[in-house]
Short mmCIF file of C-alpha atoms in Angstrom, two decimals:
data_model
loop_
_atom_site.label_atom_id
_atom_site.label_comp_id
_atom_site.label_asym_id
_atom_site.label_seq_id
_atom_site.Cartn_x
_atom_site.Cartn_y
_atom_site.Cartn_z
CA UNK A 1 8.60 16.11 33.71
CA UNK A 2 6.82 13.05 35.03
CA UNK A 3 8.09 12.27 38.54
CA UNK A 4 10.06 15.41 39.28
CA UNK A 5 9.70 18.94 38.03
CA UNK A 6 11.83 19.90 35.03
CA UNK A 7 12.88 23.48 34.57
CA UNK A 8 14.72 25.41 31.89
CA UNK A 9 17.85 27.39 32.57
CA UNK A 10 20.14 29.35 30.34
CA UNK A 11 23.55 27.75 29.88
CA UNK A 12 26.32 30.20 30.80
CA UNK A 13 28.37 29.32 27.73
CA UNK A 14 25.52 28.96 25.26
CA UNK A 15 22.25 30.59 24.25
CA UNK A 16 20.59 27.19 24.03
CA UNK A 17 18.23 26.11 26.81
CA UNK A 18 19.45 23.36 29.14
CA UNK A 19 17.09 20.91 30.86
CA UNK A 20 17.92 19.97 34.42
CA UNK A 21 16.30 17.51 36.79
CA UNK A 22 16.81 17.72 40.58
CA UNK A 23 19.55 20.31 40.06
CA UNK A 24 21.51 18.14 37.61
CA UNK A 25 21.69 18.50 33.88
CA UNK A 26 19.79 15.68 32.19
CA UNK A 27 21.84 13.36 30.02
CA UNK A 28 20.85 11.20 27.08
CA UNK A 29 19.73 8.30 29.30
CA UNK A 30 17.62 10.66 31.40
CA UNK A 31 15.87 11.95 28.29
CA UNK A 32 15.32 8.40 27.07
CA UNK A 33 13.81 7.51 30.44
CA UNK A 34 11.47 10.50 30.20
CA UNK A 35 10.53 9.53 26.65
CA UNK A 36 9.87 5.95 27.73
CA UNK A 37 7.30 7.01 30.32
CA UNK A 38 5.58 9.38 27.89
CA UNK A 39 5.33 6.56 25.35
CA UNK A 40 4.04 4.14 27.99
CA UNK A 41 1.30 6.54 29.08
CA UNK A 42 0.31 7.21 25.46
CA UNK A 43 0.13 3.49 24.67
CA UNK A 44 -1.91 2.85 27.82
CA UNK A 45 -4.40 5.51 26.76
CA UNK A 46 -4.79 3.84 23.37
CA UNK A 47 -5.21 0.44 25.05
CA UNK A 48 -7.93 1.78 27.37
CA UNK A 49 -9.98 3.13 24.47
CA UNK A 50 -9.26 -0.03 22.49
CA UNK A 51 -10.68 -2.21 25.27
CA UNK A 52 -13.75 0.03 25.55
CA UNK A 53 -14.29 -0.19 21.80
CA UNK A 54 -13.79 -3.97 21.84
CA UNK A 55 -16.38 -4.44 24.59
CA UNK A 56 -18.89 -2.03 23.02
CA UNK A 57 -18.81 -3.80 19.65
CA UNK A 58 -22.55 -3.34 19.04
CA UNK A 59 -22.06 0.42 18.95
CA UNK A 60 -18.48 0.83 17.72
CA UNK A 61 -18.48 -1.93 15.12
CA UNK A 62 -22.16 -2.45 14.39
CA UNK A 63 -23.23 1.19 14.13
CA UNK A 64 -20.12 3.32 13.61
CA UNK A 65 -17.74 1.25 11.48
CA UNK A 66 -20.45 -0.53 9.51
CA UNK A 67 -22.56 2.63 9.34
CA UNK A 68 -21.48 3.70 5.81
CA UNK A 69 -22.38 0.23 4.52
CA UNK A 70 -26.05 0.75 5.37
CA UNK A 71 -28.49 2.76 3.30
CA UNK A 72 -29.95 4.50 6.39
CA UNK A 73 -26.59 6.16 7.07
CA UNK A 74 -26.82 9.88 7.86
CA UNK A 75 -24.93 10.99 4.73
CA UNK A 76 -27.14 8.98 2.37
CA UNK A 77 -30.28 10.34 4.00
CA UNK A 78 -28.94 13.88 3.68
CA UNK A 79 -28.25 13.46 -0.04
CA UNK A 80 -31.73 12.04 -0.57
CA UNK A 81 -33.28 15.04 1.18
CA UNK A 82 -31.31 17.40 -1.02
CA UNK A 83 -32.51 16.08 -4.36
CA UNK A 84 -33.62 12.96 -6.15
CA UNK A 85 -30.57 13.35 -8.40
CA UNK A 86 -28.12 13.13 -5.51
CA UNK A 87 -30.12 10.50 -3.64
CA UNK A 88 -28.25 7.26 -2.86
CA UNK A 89 -30.93 4.63 -2.37
CA UNK A 90 -29.02 1.40 -2.95
CA UNK A 91 -25.71 -0.19 -2.01
CA UNK A 92 -25.56 -3.37 -4.10
CA UNK A 93 -22.99 -5.31 -2.12
CA UNK A 94 -22.83 -7.63 0.84
CA UNK A 95 -20.13 -8.07 3.44
CA UNK A 96 -18.77 -11.51 4.07
CA UNK A 97 -16.01 -13.29 5.95
CA UNK A 98 -13.96 -15.99 4.23
CA UNK A 99 -11.38 -16.67 6.93
CA UNK A 100 -12.06 -18.55 10.16
CA UNK A 101 -10.40 -15.85 12.29
CA UNK A 102 -11.50 -13.00 9.99
CA UNK A 103 -14.22 -11.45 12.13
CA UNK A 104 -12.18 -11.73 15.34
CA UNK A 105 -9.05 -10.14 13.85
CA UNK A 106 -11.11 -7.39 12.23
CA UNK A 107 -12.81 -6.76 15.55
CA UNK A 108 -9.40 -6.27 17.17
CA UNK A 109 -8.03 -4.15 14.30
CA UNK A 110 -11.10 -1.92 14.23
CA UNK A 111 -10.96 -1.50 18.01
CA UNK A 112 -7.30 -0.44 17.84
CA UNK A 113 -8.06 2.10 15.10
CA UNK A 114 -10.98 3.44 17.11
CA UNK A 115 -8.82 3.56 20.25
CA UNK A 116 -6.09 5.52 18.44
CA UNK A 117 -8.59 8.07 17.13
CA UNK A 118 -10.11 8.62 20.57
CA UNK A 119 -6.73 8.79 22.33
CA UNK A 120 -5.04 10.99 19.70
CA UNK A 121 -5.39 14.27 21.68
CA UNK A 122 -3.81 12.67 24.75
CA UNK A 123 -1.07 11.01 22.67
CA UNK A 124 -0.11 14.35 21.15
CA UNK A 125 -0.26 15.98 24.59
CA UNK A 126 2.26 13.45 25.90
CA UNK A 127 4.53 14.17 22.91
CA UNK A 128 4.19 17.89 23.55
CA UNK A 129 5.04 17.47 27.26
CA UNK A 130 8.28 15.78 26.23
CA UNK A 131 9.23 18.39 23.61
CA UNK A 132 8.09 21.60 25.33
CA UNK A 133 10.81 21.80 28.06
CA UNK A 134 13.48 21.97 25.33
CA UNK A 135 11.93 25.15 23.91
CA UNK A 136 12.51 28.74 24.89
CA UNK A 137 9.76 30.49 26.84
CA UNK A 138 8.95 32.60 23.79
CA UNK A 139 8.68 29.50 21.61
CA UNK A 140 6.42 27.79 24.12
CA UNK A 141 4.21 30.87 24.32
CA UNK A 142 3.99 31.04 20.55
CA UNK A 143 2.98 27.37 20.35
CA UNK A 144 0.49 27.66 23.22
CA UNK A 145 -2.71 25.81 22.42
CA UNK A 146 -0.94 23.41 20.04
CA UNK A 147 -2.69 20.39 21.56
CA UNK A 148 -6.09 22.02 21.10
CA UNK A 149 -5.56 22.97 17.46
CA UNK A 150 -3.96 19.63 16.57
CA UNK A 151 -6.89 17.79 18.14
CA UNK A 152 -9.41 20.10 16.47
CA UNK A 153 -7.93 19.66 13.00
CA UNK A 154 -7.64 15.91 13.51
CA UNK A 155 -11.29 15.68 14.59
CA UNK A 156 -12.42 17.77 11.60
CA UNK A 157 -10.41 15.55 9.25
CA UNK A 158 -11.78 12.35 10.80
CA UNK A 159 -15.40 13.56 10.58
CA UNK A 160 -14.81 14.77 7.02
CA UNK A 161 -13.41 11.40 5.99
CA UNK A 162 -16.06 9.38 7.82
CA UNK A 163 -19.19 11.32 6.88
CA UNK A 164 -18.26 12.38 3.33
CA UNK A 165 -15.29 10.62 1.72
CA UNK A 166 -16.00 7.11 3.05
CA UNK A 167 -19.74 6.99 2.13
CA UNK A 168 -19.17 8.40 -1.37
CA UNK A 169 -16.27 6.04 -1.99
CA UNK A 170 -18.26 3.04 -0.75
CA UNK A 171 -21.19 4.07 -2.93
CA UNK A 172 -18.99 4.40 -6.02
CA UNK A 173 -17.16 1.11 -5.50
CA UNK A 174 -20.28 -0.87 -4.59
CA UNK A 175 -22.14 0.32 -7.71
CA UNK A 176 -19.20 -0.11 -10.08
CA UNK A 177 -19.39 -3.24 -12.23
CA UNK A 178 -17.41 -4.29 -15.28
CA UNK A 179 -20.15 -6.82 -16.02
CA UNK A 180 -23.66 -7.33 -14.63
CA UNK A 181 -22.95 -11.00 -13.90
CA UNK A 182 -20.22 -10.13 -11.36
CA UNK A 183 -21.54 -9.65 -7.84
CA UNK A 184 -19.88 -7.38 -5.31
CA UNK A 185 -19.31 -9.61 -2.30
CA UNK A 186 -16.83 -7.61 -0.23
CA UNK A 187 -14.62 -9.24 2.37
CA UNK A 188 -14.93 -7.66 5.80
CA UNK A 189 -11.17 -7.02 6.01
CA UNK A 190 -11.25 -5.04 2.76
CA UNK A 191 -14.16 -2.93 3.97
CA UNK A 192 -12.66 -2.12 7.38
CA UNK A 193 -9.28 -1.31 5.82
CA UNK A 194 -10.90 1.08 3.33
CA UNK A 195 -12.92 2.93 5.98
CA UNK A 196 -9.91 3.13 8.33
CA UNK A 197 -7.58 4.46 5.62
CA UNK A 198 -10.04 7.11 4.50
CA UNK A 199 -10.86 8.25 8.03
CA UNK A 200 -7.35 8.25 9.50
CA UNK A 201 -5.85 9.54 6.25
CA UNK A 202 -8.09 12.61 6.29
CA UNK A 203 -7.38 13.19 9.98
CA UNK A 204 -3.62 13.16 9.40
CA UNK A 205 -3.78 15.18 6.19
CA UNK A 206 -5.63 17.94 8.01
CA UNK A 207 -2.53 18.43 10.19
CA UNK A 208 -0.83 20.34 7.35
CA UNK A 209 -1.23 23.82 8.94
CA UNK A 210 0.30 22.56 12.21
CA UNK A 211 3.25 21.00 10.39
CA UNK A 212 3.84 24.23 8.46
CA UNK A 213 3.54 26.22 11.69
CA UNK A 214 6.36 24.33 13.43
CA UNK A 215 8.55 24.16 10.30
CA UNK A 216 8.12 27.91 9.87
CA UNK A 217 9.12 28.46 13.49
CA UNK A 218 12.52 26.87 12.85
CA UNK A 219 12.92 28.57 9.47
CA UNK A 220 12.70 25.47 7.29
CA UNK A 221 9.53 26.63 5.53
CA UNK A 222 8.89 30.18 4.33
CA UNK A 223 5.88 31.72 2.55
CA UNK A 224 8.09 32.45 -0.47
CA UNK A 225 9.05 28.79 -0.68
CA UNK A 226 5.43 27.64 -0.45
CA UNK A 227 4.33 30.14 -3.09
CA UNK A 228 7.15 29.10 -5.42
CA UNK A 229 6.10 25.44 -5.15
CA UNK A 230 2.35 26.09 -5.24
CA UNK A 231 1.89 24.36 -8.61
CA UNK A 232 4.00 21.44 -7.51
CA UNK A 233 1.96 21.15 -4.32
CA UNK A 234 -1.24 20.65 -6.31
CA UNK A 235 0.31 17.62 -8.01
CA UNK A 236 1.52 16.25 -4.67
CA UNK A 237 -1.91 16.79 -3.09
CA UNK A 238 -3.64 14.97 -5.94
CA UNK A 239 -1.11 12.15 -5.72
CA UNK A 240 -1.57 11.71 -1.97
CA UNK A 241 -5.34 11.95 -2.38
CA UNK A 242 -5.16 9.15 -4.93
CA UNK A 243 -3.20 6.99 -2.49
CA UNK A 244 -5.68 7.22 0.39
CA UNK A 245 -8.87 7.21 -1.70
CA UNK A 246 -10.36 4.69 -4.13
CA UNK A 247 -9.49 5.19 -7.80
CA UNK A 248 -12.28 7.64 -8.64
CA UNK A 249 -11.94 11.31 -9.51
CA UNK A 250 -14.78 12.46 -7.26
CA UNK A 251 -13.20 11.14 -4.04
CA UNK A 252 -9.78 12.53 -5.02
CA UNK A 253 -11.24 15.99 -5.65
CA UNK A 254 -13.32 15.92 -2.47
CA UNK A 255 -10.26 15.36 -0.34
CA UNK A 256 -7.86 17.33 -2.56
CA UNK A 257 -9.85 20.59 -2.46
CA UNK A 258 -9.86 21.02 1.34
CA UNK A 259 -6.18 20.02 1.52
CA UNK A 260 -5.37 22.67 -1.10
CA UNK A 261 -7.36 25.18 0.99
CA UNK A 262 -5.33 24.19 4.05
CA UNK A 263 -2.14 24.66 1.99
CA UNK A 264 -3.18 28.23 1.11
CA UNK A 265 -4.05 28.87 4.76
CA UNK A 266 -0.62 27.48 5.71
CA UNK A 267 1.02 30.12 3.51
CA UNK A 268 -0.70 32.82 5.57
CA UNK A 269 0.41 31.12 8.79
CA UNK A 270 4.01 30.95 7.56
CA UNK A 271 3.89 34.61 6.49
CA UNK A 272 2.63 35.67 9.92
CA UNK A 273 5.42 33.77 11.66
CA UNK A 274 8.05 35.23 9.34
CA UNK A 275 6.73 38.74 9.98
CA UNK A 276 7.01 38.24 13.75
CA UNK A 277 10.52 36.85 13.35
CA UNK A 278 11.61 39.82 11.25
CA UNK A 279 10.20 42.23 13.83
CA UNK A 280 12.03 40.40 16.59
CA UNK A 281 15.31 40.54 14.64
CA UNK A 282 14.85 44.25 13.92
CA UNK A 283 14.12 44.92 17.60
CA UNK A 284 17.21 42.98 18.66
CA UNK A 285 19.38 44.94 16.23
CA UNK A 286 18.07 48.26 17.57
CA UNK A 287 18.84 47.19 21.12
CA UNK A 288 22.33 46.12 20.07
CA UNK A 289 22.93 49.46 18.32
CA UNK A 290 21.64 51.34 21.37
CA UNK A 291 24.27 49.64 23.53
#
């Protein structure tokens, strides 16, 4: 898989695929060695992007991460162009650092988060390279393009969280006051943590269709099961939305609605997979009867 080619063969005594390396069946230690190298390459990719982000702090930290804290941010300008009612023309808070090592540690933490986001497609690709040889040819063909769709959904979720959920949440929290005498002086660690949670949380939440796809492939999830628990799923979605967003209804709904849409789309995906499985079973039975 990494140094030598890995192939799949059918075990004579079993219908399960067997992975061999250099003509010998791979044992547990061999698989662990393969996994180790995949993990090392994935971590190195994250480190490379982390170093790039750390060096380019004027762009990554000054413009991207701190972007939603500035009134000239793209989202705020868009809302102002839409209508005077939706216009966000003030963010009454300032960012400050109260710890001697605060800015340095936040610089490192933000760089790591940025590095993970950029390296996510490659990280998943390494995971897929480790898992794929254990699958049947038909299963691999069915899951072809998994890296592309996982990366696409992750990117959509990240952009959705960064350009919509994060700015609206920051606007709500910066304008909220229990008393006019209390000033919003936000610590830099709190700000970076909030933006990172919203952005990464949306990116991971948008992986729901992919998760359902693979669970449906192994028969754990069915469209009937998802339909039966549809009402329960709404409660779970709202609960998870409340965990990764600030305590305001608008942010929860903004992230909950697209997740609910993805849940409904996942039902269709699961139904399609079940239909293909039923057709395959029916075809196998006909061939067995013909013999």
